[in-house]
Short mmCIF file of C-alpha atoms in Angstrom, two decimals:
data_model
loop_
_atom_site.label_atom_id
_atom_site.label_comp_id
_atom_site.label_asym_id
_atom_site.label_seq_id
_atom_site.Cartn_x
_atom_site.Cartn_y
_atom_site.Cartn_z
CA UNK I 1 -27.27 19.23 -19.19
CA UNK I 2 -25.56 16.28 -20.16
CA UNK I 3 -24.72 13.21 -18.06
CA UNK I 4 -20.90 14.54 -16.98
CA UNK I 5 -22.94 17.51 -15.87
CA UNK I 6 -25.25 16.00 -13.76
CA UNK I 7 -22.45 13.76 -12.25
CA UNK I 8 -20.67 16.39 -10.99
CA UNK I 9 -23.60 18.75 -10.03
CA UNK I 10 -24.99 16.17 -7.81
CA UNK I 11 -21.68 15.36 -6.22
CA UNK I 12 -20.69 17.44 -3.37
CA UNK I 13 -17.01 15.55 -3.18
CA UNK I 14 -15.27 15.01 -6.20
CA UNK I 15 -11.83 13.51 -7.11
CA UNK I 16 -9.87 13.12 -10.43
CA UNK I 17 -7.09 10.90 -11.93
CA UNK I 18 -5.07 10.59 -14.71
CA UNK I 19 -2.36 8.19 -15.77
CA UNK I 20 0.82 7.41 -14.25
CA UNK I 21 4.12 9.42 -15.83
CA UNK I 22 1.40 12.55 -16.28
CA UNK I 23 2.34 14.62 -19.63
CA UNK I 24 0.60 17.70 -20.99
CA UNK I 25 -2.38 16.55 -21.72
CA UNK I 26 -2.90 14.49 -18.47
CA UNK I 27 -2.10 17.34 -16.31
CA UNK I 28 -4.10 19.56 -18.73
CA UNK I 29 -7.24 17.50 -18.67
CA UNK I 30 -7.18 16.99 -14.68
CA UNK I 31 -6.62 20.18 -13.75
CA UNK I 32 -8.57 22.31 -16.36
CA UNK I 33 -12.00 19.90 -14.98
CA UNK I 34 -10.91 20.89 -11.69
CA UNK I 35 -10.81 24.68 -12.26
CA UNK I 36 -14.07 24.24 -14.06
CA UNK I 37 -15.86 23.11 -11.38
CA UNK I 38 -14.82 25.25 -8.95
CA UNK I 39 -15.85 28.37 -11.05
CA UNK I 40 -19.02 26.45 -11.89
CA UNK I 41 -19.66 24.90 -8.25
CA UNK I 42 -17.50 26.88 -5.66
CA UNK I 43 -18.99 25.23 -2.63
CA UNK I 44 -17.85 21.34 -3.95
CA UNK I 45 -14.60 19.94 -2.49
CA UNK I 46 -12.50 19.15 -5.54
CA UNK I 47 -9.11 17.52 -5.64
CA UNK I 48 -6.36 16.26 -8.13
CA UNK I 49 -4.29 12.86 -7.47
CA UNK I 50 -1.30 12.14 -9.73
CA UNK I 51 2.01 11.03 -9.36
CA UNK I 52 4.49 13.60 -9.59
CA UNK I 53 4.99 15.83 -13.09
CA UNK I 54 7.79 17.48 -14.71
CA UNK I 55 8.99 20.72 -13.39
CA UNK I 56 8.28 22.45 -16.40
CA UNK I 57 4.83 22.42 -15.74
CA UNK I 58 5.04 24.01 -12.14
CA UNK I 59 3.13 27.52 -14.05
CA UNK I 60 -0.10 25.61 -14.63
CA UNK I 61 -2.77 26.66 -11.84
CA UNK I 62 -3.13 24.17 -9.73
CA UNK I 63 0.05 22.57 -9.88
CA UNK I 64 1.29 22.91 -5.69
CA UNK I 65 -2.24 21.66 -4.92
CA UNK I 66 -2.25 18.10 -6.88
CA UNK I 67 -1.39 15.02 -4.36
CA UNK I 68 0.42 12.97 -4.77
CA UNK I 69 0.04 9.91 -2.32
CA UNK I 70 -3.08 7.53 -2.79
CA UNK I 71 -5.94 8.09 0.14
CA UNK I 72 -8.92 5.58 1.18
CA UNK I 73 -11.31 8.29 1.39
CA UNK I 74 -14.49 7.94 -0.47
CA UNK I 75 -15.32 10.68 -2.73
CA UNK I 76 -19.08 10.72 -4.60
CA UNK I 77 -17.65 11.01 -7.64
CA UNK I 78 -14.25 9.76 -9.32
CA UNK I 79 -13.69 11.72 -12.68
CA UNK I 80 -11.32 9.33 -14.64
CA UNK I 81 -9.23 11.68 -17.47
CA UNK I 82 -6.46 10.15 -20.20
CA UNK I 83 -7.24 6.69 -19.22
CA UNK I 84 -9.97 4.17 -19.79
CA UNK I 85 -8.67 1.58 -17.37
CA UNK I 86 -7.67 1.39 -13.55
CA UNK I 87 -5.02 -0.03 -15.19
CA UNK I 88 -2.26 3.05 -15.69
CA UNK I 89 -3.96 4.90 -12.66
CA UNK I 90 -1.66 3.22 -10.24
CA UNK I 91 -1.98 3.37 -6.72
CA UNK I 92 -4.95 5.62 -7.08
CA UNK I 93 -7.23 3.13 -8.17
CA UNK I 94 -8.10 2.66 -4.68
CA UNK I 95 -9.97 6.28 -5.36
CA UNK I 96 -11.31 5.20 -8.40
CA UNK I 97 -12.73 1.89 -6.34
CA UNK I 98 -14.46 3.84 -3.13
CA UNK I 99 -16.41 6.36 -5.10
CA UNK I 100 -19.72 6.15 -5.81
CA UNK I 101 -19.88 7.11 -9.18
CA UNK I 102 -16.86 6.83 -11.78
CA UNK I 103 -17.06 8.98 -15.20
CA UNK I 104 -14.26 8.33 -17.87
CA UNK I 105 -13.27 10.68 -20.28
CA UNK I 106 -10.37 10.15 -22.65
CA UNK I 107 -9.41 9.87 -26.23
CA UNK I 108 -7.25 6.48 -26.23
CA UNK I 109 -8.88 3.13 -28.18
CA UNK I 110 -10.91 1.41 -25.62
CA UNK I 111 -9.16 -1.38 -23.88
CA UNK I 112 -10.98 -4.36 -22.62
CA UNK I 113 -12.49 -2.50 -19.37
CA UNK I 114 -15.60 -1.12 -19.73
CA UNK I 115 -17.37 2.06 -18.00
CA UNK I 116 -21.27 2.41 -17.92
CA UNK I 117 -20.41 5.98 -17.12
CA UNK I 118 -18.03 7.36 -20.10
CA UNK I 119 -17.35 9.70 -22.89
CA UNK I 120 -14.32 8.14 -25.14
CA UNK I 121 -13.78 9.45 -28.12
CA UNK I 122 -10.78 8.13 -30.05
CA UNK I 123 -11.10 10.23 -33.07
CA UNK I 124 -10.37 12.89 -30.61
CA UNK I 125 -7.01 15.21 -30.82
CA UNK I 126 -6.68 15.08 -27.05
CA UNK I 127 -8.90 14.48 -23.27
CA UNK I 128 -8.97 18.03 -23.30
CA UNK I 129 -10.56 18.74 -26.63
CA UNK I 130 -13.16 15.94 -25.49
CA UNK I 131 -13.69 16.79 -21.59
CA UNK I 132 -13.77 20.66 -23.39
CA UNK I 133 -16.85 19.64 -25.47
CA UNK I 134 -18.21 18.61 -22.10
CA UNK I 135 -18.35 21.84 -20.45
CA UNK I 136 -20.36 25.02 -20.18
CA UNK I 137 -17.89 27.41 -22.02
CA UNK I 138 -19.30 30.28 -19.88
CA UNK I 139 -17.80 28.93 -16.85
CA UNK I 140 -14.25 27.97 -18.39
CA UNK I 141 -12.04 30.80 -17.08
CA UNK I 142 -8.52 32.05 -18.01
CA UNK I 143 -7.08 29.56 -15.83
CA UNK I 144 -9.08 26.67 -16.99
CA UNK I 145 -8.39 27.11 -20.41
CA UNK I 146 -4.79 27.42 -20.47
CA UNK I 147 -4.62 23.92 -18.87
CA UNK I 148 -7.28 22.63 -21.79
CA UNK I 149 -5.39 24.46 -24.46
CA UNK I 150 -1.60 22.96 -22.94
CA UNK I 151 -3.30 19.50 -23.20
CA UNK I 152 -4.27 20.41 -26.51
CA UNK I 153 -0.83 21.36 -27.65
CA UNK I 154 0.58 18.44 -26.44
CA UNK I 155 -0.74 15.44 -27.78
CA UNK I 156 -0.94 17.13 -31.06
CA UNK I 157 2.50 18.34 -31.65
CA UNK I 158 1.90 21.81 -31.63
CA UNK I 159 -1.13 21.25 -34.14
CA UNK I 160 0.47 19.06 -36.64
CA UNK I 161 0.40 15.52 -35.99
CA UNK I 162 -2.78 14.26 -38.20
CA UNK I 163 -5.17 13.41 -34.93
CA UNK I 164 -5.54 17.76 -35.48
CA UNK I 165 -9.33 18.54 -37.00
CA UNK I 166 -10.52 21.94 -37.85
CA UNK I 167 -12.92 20.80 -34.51
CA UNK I 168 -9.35 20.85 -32.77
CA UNK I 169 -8.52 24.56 -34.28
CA UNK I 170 -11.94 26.08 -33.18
CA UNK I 171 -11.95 25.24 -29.42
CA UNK I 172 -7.63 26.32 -29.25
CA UNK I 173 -9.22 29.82 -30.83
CA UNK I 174 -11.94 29.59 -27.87
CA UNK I 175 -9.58 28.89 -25.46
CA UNK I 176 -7.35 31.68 -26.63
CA UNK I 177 -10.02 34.36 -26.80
CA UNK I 178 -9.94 33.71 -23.08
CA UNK I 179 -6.60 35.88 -23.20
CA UNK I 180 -4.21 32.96 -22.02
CA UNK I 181 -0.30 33.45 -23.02
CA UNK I 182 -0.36 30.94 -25.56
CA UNK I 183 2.62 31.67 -27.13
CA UNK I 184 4.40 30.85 -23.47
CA UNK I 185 2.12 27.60 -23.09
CA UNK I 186 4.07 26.35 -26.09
CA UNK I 187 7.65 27.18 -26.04
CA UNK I 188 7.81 26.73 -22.29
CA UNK I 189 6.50 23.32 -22.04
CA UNK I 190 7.23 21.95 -25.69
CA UNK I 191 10.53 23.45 -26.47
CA UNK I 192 12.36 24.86 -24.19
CA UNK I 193 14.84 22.68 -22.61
CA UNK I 194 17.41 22.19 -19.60
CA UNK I 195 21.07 21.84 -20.55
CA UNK I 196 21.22 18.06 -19.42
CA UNK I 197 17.84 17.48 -21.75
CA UNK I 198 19.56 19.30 -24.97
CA UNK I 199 22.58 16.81 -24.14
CA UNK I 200 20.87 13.56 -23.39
CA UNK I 201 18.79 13.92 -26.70
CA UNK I 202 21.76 14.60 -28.68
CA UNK I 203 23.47 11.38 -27.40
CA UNK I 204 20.10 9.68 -28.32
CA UNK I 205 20.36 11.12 -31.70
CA UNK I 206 24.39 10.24 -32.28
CA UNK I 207 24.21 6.36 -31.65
CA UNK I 208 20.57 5.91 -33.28
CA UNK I 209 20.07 3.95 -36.02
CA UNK I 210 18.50 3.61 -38.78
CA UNK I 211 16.78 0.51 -39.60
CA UNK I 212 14.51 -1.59 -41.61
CA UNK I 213 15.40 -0.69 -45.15
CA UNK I 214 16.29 3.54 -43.30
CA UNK I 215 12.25 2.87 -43.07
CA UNK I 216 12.75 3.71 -39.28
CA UNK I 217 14.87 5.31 -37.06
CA UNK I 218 15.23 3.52 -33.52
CA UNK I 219 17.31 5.25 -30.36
CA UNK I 220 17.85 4.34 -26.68
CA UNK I 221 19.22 5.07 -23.42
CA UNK I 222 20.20 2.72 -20.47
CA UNK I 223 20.02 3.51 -16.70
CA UNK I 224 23.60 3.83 -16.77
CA UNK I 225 23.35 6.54 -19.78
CA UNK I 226 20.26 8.44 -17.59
CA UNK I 227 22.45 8.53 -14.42
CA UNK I 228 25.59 10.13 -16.54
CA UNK I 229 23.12 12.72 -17.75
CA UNK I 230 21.37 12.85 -14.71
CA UNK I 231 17.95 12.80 -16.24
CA UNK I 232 15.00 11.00 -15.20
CA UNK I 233 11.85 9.77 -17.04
CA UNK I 234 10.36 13.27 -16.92
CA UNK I 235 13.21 15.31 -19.16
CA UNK I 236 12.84 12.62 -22.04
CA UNK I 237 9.30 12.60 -23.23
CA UNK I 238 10.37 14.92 -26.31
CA UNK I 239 12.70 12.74 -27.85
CA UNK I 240 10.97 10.40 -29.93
CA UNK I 241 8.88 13.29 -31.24
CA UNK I 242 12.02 14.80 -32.86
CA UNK I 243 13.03 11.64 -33.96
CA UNK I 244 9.97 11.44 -35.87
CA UNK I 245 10.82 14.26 -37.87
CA UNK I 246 13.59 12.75 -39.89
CA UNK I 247 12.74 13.09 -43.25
CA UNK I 248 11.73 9.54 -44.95
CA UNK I 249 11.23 7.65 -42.58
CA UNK I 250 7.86 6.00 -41.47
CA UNK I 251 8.34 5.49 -37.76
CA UNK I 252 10.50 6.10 -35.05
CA UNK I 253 11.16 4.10 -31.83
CA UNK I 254 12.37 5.56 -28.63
CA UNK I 255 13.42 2.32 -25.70
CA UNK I 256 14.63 3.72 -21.96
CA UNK I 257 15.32 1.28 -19.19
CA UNK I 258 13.34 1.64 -16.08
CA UNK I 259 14.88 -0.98 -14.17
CA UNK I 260 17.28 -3.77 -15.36
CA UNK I 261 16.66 -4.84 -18.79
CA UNK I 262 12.72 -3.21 -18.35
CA UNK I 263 12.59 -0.89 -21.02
CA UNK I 264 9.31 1.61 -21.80
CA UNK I 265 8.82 1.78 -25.64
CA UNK I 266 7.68 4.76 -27.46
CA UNK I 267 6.36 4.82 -31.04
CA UNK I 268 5.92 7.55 -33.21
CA UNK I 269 4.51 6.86 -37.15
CA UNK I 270 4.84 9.25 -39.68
CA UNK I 271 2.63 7.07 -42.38
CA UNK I 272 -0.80 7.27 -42.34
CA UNK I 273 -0.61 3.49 -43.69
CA UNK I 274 1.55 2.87 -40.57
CA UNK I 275 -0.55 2.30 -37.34
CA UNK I 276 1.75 1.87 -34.25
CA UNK I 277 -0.81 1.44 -32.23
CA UNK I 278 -1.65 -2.42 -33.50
CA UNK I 279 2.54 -2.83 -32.34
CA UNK I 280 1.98 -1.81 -29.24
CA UNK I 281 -1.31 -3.41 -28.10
CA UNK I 282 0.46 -6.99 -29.56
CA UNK I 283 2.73 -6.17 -26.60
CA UNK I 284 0.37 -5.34 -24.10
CA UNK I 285 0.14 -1.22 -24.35
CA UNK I 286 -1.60 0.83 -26.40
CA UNK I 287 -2.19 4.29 -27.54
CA UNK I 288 -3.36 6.16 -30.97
CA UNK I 289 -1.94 5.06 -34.84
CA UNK I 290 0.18 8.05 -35.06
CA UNK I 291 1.61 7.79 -31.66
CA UNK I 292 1.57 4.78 -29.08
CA UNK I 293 3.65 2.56 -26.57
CA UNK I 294 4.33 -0.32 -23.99
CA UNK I 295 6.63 -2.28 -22.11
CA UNK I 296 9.47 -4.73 -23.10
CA UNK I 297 12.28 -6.82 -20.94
CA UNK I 298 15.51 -7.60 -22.80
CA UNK I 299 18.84 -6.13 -23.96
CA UNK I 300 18.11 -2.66 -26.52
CA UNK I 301 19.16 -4.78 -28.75
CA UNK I 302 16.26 -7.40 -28.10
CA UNK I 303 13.35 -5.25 -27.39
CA UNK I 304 13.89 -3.23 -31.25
CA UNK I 305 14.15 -6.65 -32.71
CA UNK I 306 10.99 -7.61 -31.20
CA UNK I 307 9.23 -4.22 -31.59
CA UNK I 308 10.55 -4.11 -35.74
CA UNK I 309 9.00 -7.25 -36.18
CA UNK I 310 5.48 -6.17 -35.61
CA UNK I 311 6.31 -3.09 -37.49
CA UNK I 312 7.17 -5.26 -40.36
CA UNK I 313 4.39 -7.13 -40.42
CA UNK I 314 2.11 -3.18 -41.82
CA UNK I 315 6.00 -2.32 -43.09
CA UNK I 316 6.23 -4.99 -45.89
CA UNK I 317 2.90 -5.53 -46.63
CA UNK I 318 1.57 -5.91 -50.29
CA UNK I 319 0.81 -2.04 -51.14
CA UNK I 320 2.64 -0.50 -48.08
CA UNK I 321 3.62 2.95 -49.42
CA UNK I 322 7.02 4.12 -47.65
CA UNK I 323 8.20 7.82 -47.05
CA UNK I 324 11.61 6.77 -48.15
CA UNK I 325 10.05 5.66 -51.80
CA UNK I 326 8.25 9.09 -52.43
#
């Protein structure tokens, strides 16, 4: 029995986190654990805090019962999942800071924070193929492993973004020997979207640019463009990944205002020589080379200038070998 395990079995309250804006593999990773260890320990008092998540994952089991405001209580255990830091867990660090006993499992490159009690792997596809590896398959039910597998599906792009190993492709075929609607998992969270969503990403796409040589596509939207649409944060977390698919290009960067001239940065690379994840930590965020982000103030205008001038720095470098040459 490893340490996660023993954590958990000698916990009789347990609560779990993830990071703020939860995506697939956030929600995935939170509530698969949580399914798992009520199969596994029916008689523990389990619960999921996380701010609120797109619609479009309302299916996942679980879903009505996550809450959403921070508590005081003090749990034995904190189970920390898609973050290595108190840092992007929000309010709910004040969880994180009453338990007893705090295990982290995620697949992001360690910040400066350290846990005594952790399992990070970075080399990782997603926190659910790691927090998977954790458990006792027998007690993963149908439930449990379509949140692990929708996790799994997420941060990899459907399977194709390069953080996929043949380790990644034997626990999806576990998970889908467990009979889940797979097929569903995908196009109704990863392509299927609302009207508003297929308009706002067209806009996006129609006054992008492409920059740096046509090394790199960059797009944005302002509050005033998200209140026209009448989108929020939670119908645009696709559109940098189909940016990233325009042929030739090594990168693609994806700005939306939060608040006045506050924009959240997205980065996508398409190079394995390109790692955006050095461009974002020089900023403050962080993330994985193929796929990464942070935070910038300043007109559109200012916060690509800033963000192609870090790219620039793996962009022009002596042997840098660019999509748009081969």
């Amino acid at each position: 029995m490893n340490e996660f395990e023993k954590l958990i079995e000698a916990a009789e309250s347990i609560c779990i986190l993830g990071h703020t804006n939860p995506d697939g593999d956030c929600l995935g990773s939170t509530l698969g654990t949580k399914l798992y260890i009520q199969e596994r320990y029916p008689d523990k008092k389990v619960n999921v805090y996380l701010q609120p998540a797109n619609e479009k994952f309302r299916f996942m089991p679980g879903f009505d019962d996550i809450i959403h405001v921070p508590s005081d209580r003090k749990y034995r255990l904190c189970i920390i999942c898609d973050c290595n830091g108190y840092d992007r867990v929000g309010d709910f660090k004040v969880l994180a800071e009453h338990a007893d006993n705090i295990y982290v499992v995620d697949h992001h490159i360690p910040g400066n924070q350290k846990f005594e009690k952790c399992t990070i792997i970075p080399e990782a596809s997603s926190t659910c193929e790691v927090i998977y590896d954790l458990m006792d398959d027998s007690y993963v039910t149908k439930e449990a492993a379509s949140c692990l597998y929708l996790g799994m599906v997420h941060d990899t792009g459907v399977f194709k973004y390069n953080c996929t190993s043949r380790h990644t492709m034997e626990l999806a075929g576990q998970l889908m020997s467990k009979g889940i609607d797979f097929g569903s998992i995908i196009d109704d969270t990863y392509y299927t979207k609302t009207y508003a969503q297929q308009q706002v990403l067209g806009r996006v796409l129609t006054e992008s640019l492409m920059i740096m040589d046509k090394r790199c596509i960059a797009g944005w939207l302002t509050c005033k463009d998200m209140r026209f649409y009448n989108v929020t944060s939670k119908d645009i977390d696709g559109i940098v990944s189909t940016m990233r698919e325009t042929r030739g290009v090594d990168c693609a960067v994806f700005i939306y205002e939060m608040t006045n001239q506050n924009y959240k940065v997205s980065l996508r690379s398409n190079n394995n020589m390109l790692d955006v994840a050095k461009v974002a930590s020089h900023f403050g965020g962080g993330g994985h080379k193929m796929a990464a982000g942070c935070s910038l103030q300043g007109s559109h205008f200012d916060v690509i200038n800033n963000i192609t001038k870090e790219l620039s720095k793996q962009l022009d470098a002596p042997g840098f070998i660019s999509n748009s040459a081969q």
